[in-house]
């Protein structure tokens, strides 16, 4: 019994491992289903007719799940003097996003990511033709704020170094009030002078869940196979153990004696048994 305990514990832990790995595989299958639904929902939003942005009364309820990448159209006046440059890496190369506040007729403000400019166009003076005056209409994709900063890089508002489009922080620096908690990526409508370049939003959702699911299920099958081999080896070891062999021999002797006794049916046999 002592030698069997470690094997029993190992088999129990192994079976728990199979259950856990299988559960992880099922979870990845469920995640894949959710991701595919998300991709389909975003595609529908991006190609739908533009609508008005959420009104101030619904700003607290705006979320990525219900609103991000929705096509919207806004009208207002750009506050060009309050633009903010956010570092960016795009298909056009490294440079900056130009975020400019748009003051709407109701007095609220929304940040517009007007598009990309290369480093040599960082100075607004090099692209004055692209700063429209008067009332403008902008169509683009609603995006959620990106607080705190980028990967391993924090925004430094005092130094004017921005690595993410943090709406609240940018609004605070420029003293903007009644600012929407989201920003809008402008579409590819050309700007006078060619800059900023809009329409560079990349929508990409990693969807490796099927690979992960197959990996977990494969590991579960491998572990189950290993457990079967251990159980089979344990059975063979027990059968070849000398103690097991002696016990089998004793059992065979008892069975043989019983058979011999069952064949002795005459009075001499009974007398012999009685006198034994």
Coordinates of C-alpha atoms in Angstrom, one line a residue:
X1 CA 0.0 0.0 0.0
X2 CA 2.9 2.4 0.8
X3 CA 4.3 2.1 -2.7
X4 CA 0.9 2.7 -4.3
X5 CA 0.2 6.0 -2.5
X6 CA 2.6 8.2 -4.5
X7 CA 1.3 6.7 -7.8
X8 CA -2.3 7.3 -6.6
X9 CA -1.5 11.0 -5.7
X10 CA 0.3 11.4 -9.1
X11 CA -2.7 10.0 -11.0
X12 CA -5.1 12.2 -9.0
X13 CA -3.1 15.4 -9.7
X14 CA -2.7 14.4 -13.3
X15 CA -6.5 14.0 -13.7
X16 CA -7.0 17.4 -12.2
X17 CA -4.5 18.8 -14.7
X18 CA -6.4 17.3 -17.6
X19 CA -9.6 18.9 -16.3
X20 CA -7.9 22.3 -15.9
X21 CA -6.3 22.2 -19.3
X22 CA -9.6 21.2 -20.9
X23 CA -11.4 24.0 -19.1
X24 CA -8.8 26.5 -20.4
X25 CA -9.4 25.2 -23.9
X26 CA -13.1 25.6 -23.6
X27 CA -12.6 29.2 -22.2
X28 CA -10.5 30.1 -25.3
X29 CA -13.3 28.8 -27.5
X30 CA -15.7 31.0 -25.7
X31 CA -13.3 34.0 -26.0
X32 CA -13.0 33.3 -29.8
X33 CA -16.8 33.5 -30.1
X34 CA -16.9 36.8 -28.2
X35 CA -14.0 38.2 -30.3
X36 CA -15.7 37.3 -33.6
X37 CA -18.9 39.0 -32.4
X38 CA -16.9 42.1 -31.4
X39 CA -15.1 42.3 -34.8
X40 CA -18.5 42.0 -36.6
X41 CA -20.0 44.7 -34.4
X42 CA -17.1 47.1 -35.0
X43 CA -17.2 46.5 -38.7
X44 CA -20.9 47.4 -38.8
X45 CA -20.3 50.6 -36.8
X46 CA -17.4 51.7 -39.1
X47 CA -19.4 51.3 -42.3
X48 CA -22.7 52.6 -41.0
X49 CA -24.0 56.1 -41.9
X50 CA -22.5 58.8 -39.6
X51 CA -24.6 59.9 -36.6
X52 CA -24.5 62.6 -34.1
X53 CA -22.1 62.0 -31.2
X54 CA -23.5 61.1 -27.7
X55 CA -25.0 64.2 -26.0
X56 CA -23.6 65.4 -22.7
X57 CA -26.4 63.8 -20.8
X58 CA -25.1 60.3 -21.9
X59 CA -21.4 60.9 -21.5
X60 CA -21.2 59.0 -18.2
X61 CA -22.5 55.9 -20.1
X62 CA -20.2 56.1 -23.1
X63 CA -18.0 53.0 -23.3
X64 CA -15.8 51.1 -25.7
X65 CA -18.3 48.2 -25.8
X66 CA -21.2 50.4 -26.8
X67 CA -19.7 53.3 -28.7
X68 CA -16.1 53.0 -29.8
X69 CA -15.5 53.1 -33.6
X70 CA -18.9 54.5 -34.2
X71 CA -19.0 56.9 -37.2
X72 CA -20.1 60.4 -36.0
X73 CA -20.3 63.8 -37.5
X74 CA -19.7 67.0 -35.5
X75 CA -19.9 70.7 -36.4
X76 CA -18.1 73.6 -34.8
X77 CA -15.1 75.8 -34.7
X78 CA -11.5 74.6 -34.3
X79 CA -9.5 76.1 -31.4
X80 CA -6.3 75.9 -33.4
X81 CA -4.2 77.7 -30.8
X82 CA -4.9 74.8 -28.3
X83 CA -3.7 71.9 -30.5
X84 CA -1.7 69.1 -28.9
X85 CA 0.9 66.9 -30.6
X86 CA 0.9 63.2 -29.5
X87 CA 3.7 61.0 -30.6
X88 CA 2.7 58.4 -33.1
X89 CA 4.0 55.6 -35.4
X90 CA 1.9 55.1 -38.4
X91 CA 2.0 53.6 -41.9
X92 CA 3.4 57.1 -42.9
X93 CA 6.3 56.7 -40.5
X94 CA 7.0 58.2 -37.1
X95 CA 5.6 61.6 -36.3
X96 CA 2.7 63.1 -34.4
X97 CA -1.1 63.1 -34.1
X98 CA -2.6 66.6 -34.2
X99 CA -5.3 66.8 -31.6
X100 CA -7.4 70.0 -31.8
X101 CA -10.4 71.0 -29.7
X102 CA -13.6 71.7 -31.6
X103 CA -16.1 74.0 -29.9
X104 CA -19.6 73.1 -30.8
X105 CA -22.7 75.3 -30.9
X106 CA -24.0 74.0 -27.5
X107 CA -20.8 75.2 -25.9
X108 CA -19.3 71.7 -25.4
X109 CA -15.9 70.7 -26.7
X110 CA -14.6 67.5 -28.3
X111 CA -11.0 66.7 -29.2
X112 CA -10.5 65.9 -32.9
X113 CA -7.5 63.8 -33.9
X114 CA -7.1 65.7 -37.2
X115 CA -4.5 63.2 -38.4
X116 CA -0.8 62.7 -38.8
X117 CA 2.1 65.1 -39.4
X118 CA 5.8 64.1 -39.8
X119 CA 8.5 65.6 -37.6
X120 CA 9.3 68.4 -40.1
X121 CA 5.6 69.5 -39.9
X122 CA 5.5 69.6 -36.1
X123 CA 5.5 73.4 -36.0
X124 CA 2.0 74.7 -36.9
X125 CA 3.6 77.5 -38.9
X126 CA 4.6 74.9 -41.5
X127 CA 1.0 73.9 -42.2
X128 CA -1.1 77.0 -41.7
X129 CA -3.2 76.1 -44.8
X130 CA -4.5 73.1 -43.0
X131 CA -6.0 75.2 -40.1
X132 CA -9.5 76.0 -41.2
X133 CA -11.3 79.1 -39.9
X134 CA -15.0 79.3 -39.2
X135 CA -17.5 76.5 -38.8
X136 CA -16.5 73.2 -40.1
X137 CA -18.0 69.7 -40.3
X138 CA -15.9 66.7 -39.3
X139 CA -16.7 63.0 -39.8
X140 CA -14.7 60.3 -38.1
X141 CA -14.6 57.5 -35.6
X142 CA -15.4 57.9 -32.0
X143 CA -12.5 56.7 -29.9
X144 CA -12.1 56.3 -26.1
X145 CA -9.6 58.3 -24.1
X146 CA -6.2 56.8 -23.5
X147 CA -5.2 57.8 -20.0
X148 CA -1.8 57.9 -18.4
X149 CA 0.5 57.3 -21.4
X150 CA 1.9 54.7 -23.7
X151 CA 3.8 51.5 -23.2
X152 CA 6.5 52.2 -20.5
X153 CA 6.1 55.9 -21.2
X154 CA 4.0 58.3 -19.1
X155 CA 2.6 61.5 -20.4
X156 CA 4.5 64.6 -19.2
X157 CA 2.0 67.5 -19.5
X158 CA 4.4 70.1 -18.1
X159 CA 7.0 69.3 -20.7
X160 CA 4.5 68.9 -23.5
X161 CA 5.4 65.3 -24.1
X162 CA 2.4 63.2 -24.9
X163 CA 2.5 59.5 -25.7
X164 CA -1.3 58.8 -25.6
X165 CA -4.4 60.7 -26.3
X166 CA -5.5 61.3 -22.7
X167 CA -8.6 63.5 -23.2
X168 CA -9.0 64.6 -19.5
X169 CA -5.3 65.5 -19.1
X170 CA -5.1 67.4 -22.4
X171 CA -8.3 69.3 -21.6
X172 CA -6.9 70.3 -18.2
X173 CA -3.7 71.6 -19.7
X174 CA -5.6 73.9 -22.1
X175 CA -8.3 74.8 -19.6
X176 CA -11.1 73.4 -21.7
X177 CA -14.5 73.0 -20.1
X178 CA -17.5 70.8 -20.9
X179 CA -15.2 68.5 -22.8
X180 CA -16.4 65.1 -24.1
X181 CA -14.7 62.1 -22.5
X182 CA -13.9 60.7 -25.9
X183 CA -12.1 62.0 -29.0
X184 CA -12.8 61.6 -32.8
X185 CA -10.4 60.3 -35.4
X186 CA -11.0 62.4 -38.5
X187 CA -11.6 60.5 -41.7
X188 CA -9.5 60.7 -44.8
X189 CA -11.0 64.0 -46.2
X190 CA -8.0 65.9 -47.4
X191 CA -6.9 69.0 -45.6
X192 CA -5.7 72.1 -47.5
X193 CA -1.9 71.9 -47.9
X194 CA -2.0 68.1 -47.3
X195 CA -1.5 68.2 -43.6
X196 CA -2.6 66.7 -41.2
X197 CA -3.3 63.4 -42.9
X198 CA -6.5 61.9 -41.6
X199 CA -8.1 58.5 -42.0
X200 CA -5.1 56.5 -40.6
X201 CA -7.0 54.7 -37.9
X202 CA -6.1 51.0 -37.9
X203 CA -8.6 48.7 -36.4
X204 CA -7.0 45.4 -35.5
X205 CA -8.2 42.9 -33.0
X206 CA -5.8 40.0 -32.3
X207 CA -7.7 36.8 -32.6
X208 CA -5.4 33.9 -31.7
X209 CA -8.0 32.2 -29.5
X210 CA -8.3 29.2 -31.8
X211 CA -4.6 28.5 -31.6
X212 CA -4.6 28.9 -27.8
X213 CA -7.6 26.5 -27.6
X214 CA -5.9 23.9 -29.7
X215 CA -2.8 24.2 -27.6
X216 CA -4.7 23.7 -24.3
X217 CA -6.6 20.7 -25.7
X218 CA -3.4 19.2 -27.1
X219 CA -1.7 19.5 -23.7
X220 CA -4.8 17.9 -22.1
X221 CA -4.6 14.9 -24.5
X222 CA -0.8 14.6 -23.9
X223 CA -1.3 14.6 -20.2
X224 CA -4.1 12.1 -20.4
X225 CA -2.0 9.8 -22.5
X226 CA 0.9 10.1 -20.0
X227 CA -1.5 9.1 -17.2
X228 CA -2.7 6.1 -19.1
X229 CA 0.9 4.9 -19.6
X230 CA 1.6 5.4 -15.9
X231 CA -1.5 3.5 -15.0
X232 CA -0.6 0.7 -17.4
X233 CA 3.0 0.5 -16.1
X234 CA 1.8 0.4 -12.5
X235 CA -0.5 -2.5 -13.4
X236 CA 2.3 -4.4 -15.0
X237 CA 4.7 -3.7 -12.1
X238 CA 2.2 -5.0 -9.7
X239 CA 1.7 -8.2 -11.7
X240 CA 5.5 -8.9 -11.8
X241 CA 6.1 -8.2 -8.1
X242 CA 7.4 -11.4 -6.2
X243 CA 5.0 -10.8 -3.4
X244 CA 2.2 -10.7 -5.9
X245 CA 3.5 -13.9 -7.5
X246 CA 3.6 -15.8 -4.2
X247 CA 0.1 -14.6 -3.4
X248 CA -1.1 -15.9 -6.7
X249 CA 0.6 -19.2 -6.1
X250 CA -1.1 -19.6 -2.7
X251 CA -4.4 -18.8 -4.2
X252 CA -3.9 -21.4 -7.0
X253 CA -3.0 -24.0 -4.3
X254 CA -6.1 -23.3 -2.4
X255 CA -8.2 -23.5 -5.5
X256 CA -6.5 -26.8 -6.5
X257 CA -7.1 -28.3 -3.0
X258 CA -10.8 -27.2 -3.1
X259 CA -11.2 -28.9 -6.5
X260 CA -9.5 -32.1 -5.2
X261 CA -11.8 -32.2 -2.2
X262 CA -14.8 -31.7 -4.4
X263 CA -13.9 -34.8 -6.4
X264 CA -13.7 -37.1 -3.2
X265 CA -17.2 -38.2 -2.8
X266 CA -16.8 -41.7 -1.3
X267 CA -17.0 -42.8 2.4
X268 CA -13.2 -43.3 2.5
X269 CA -12.7 -39.7 1.6
X270 CA -15.1 -38.5 4.3
X271 CA -13.5 -40.7 6.9
X272 CA -10.1 -39.4 5.8
X273 CA -11.2 -35.9 6.2
X274 CA -12.8 -36.5 9.5
X275 CA -9.6 -38.1 10.9
X276 CA -7.3 -35.4 9.7

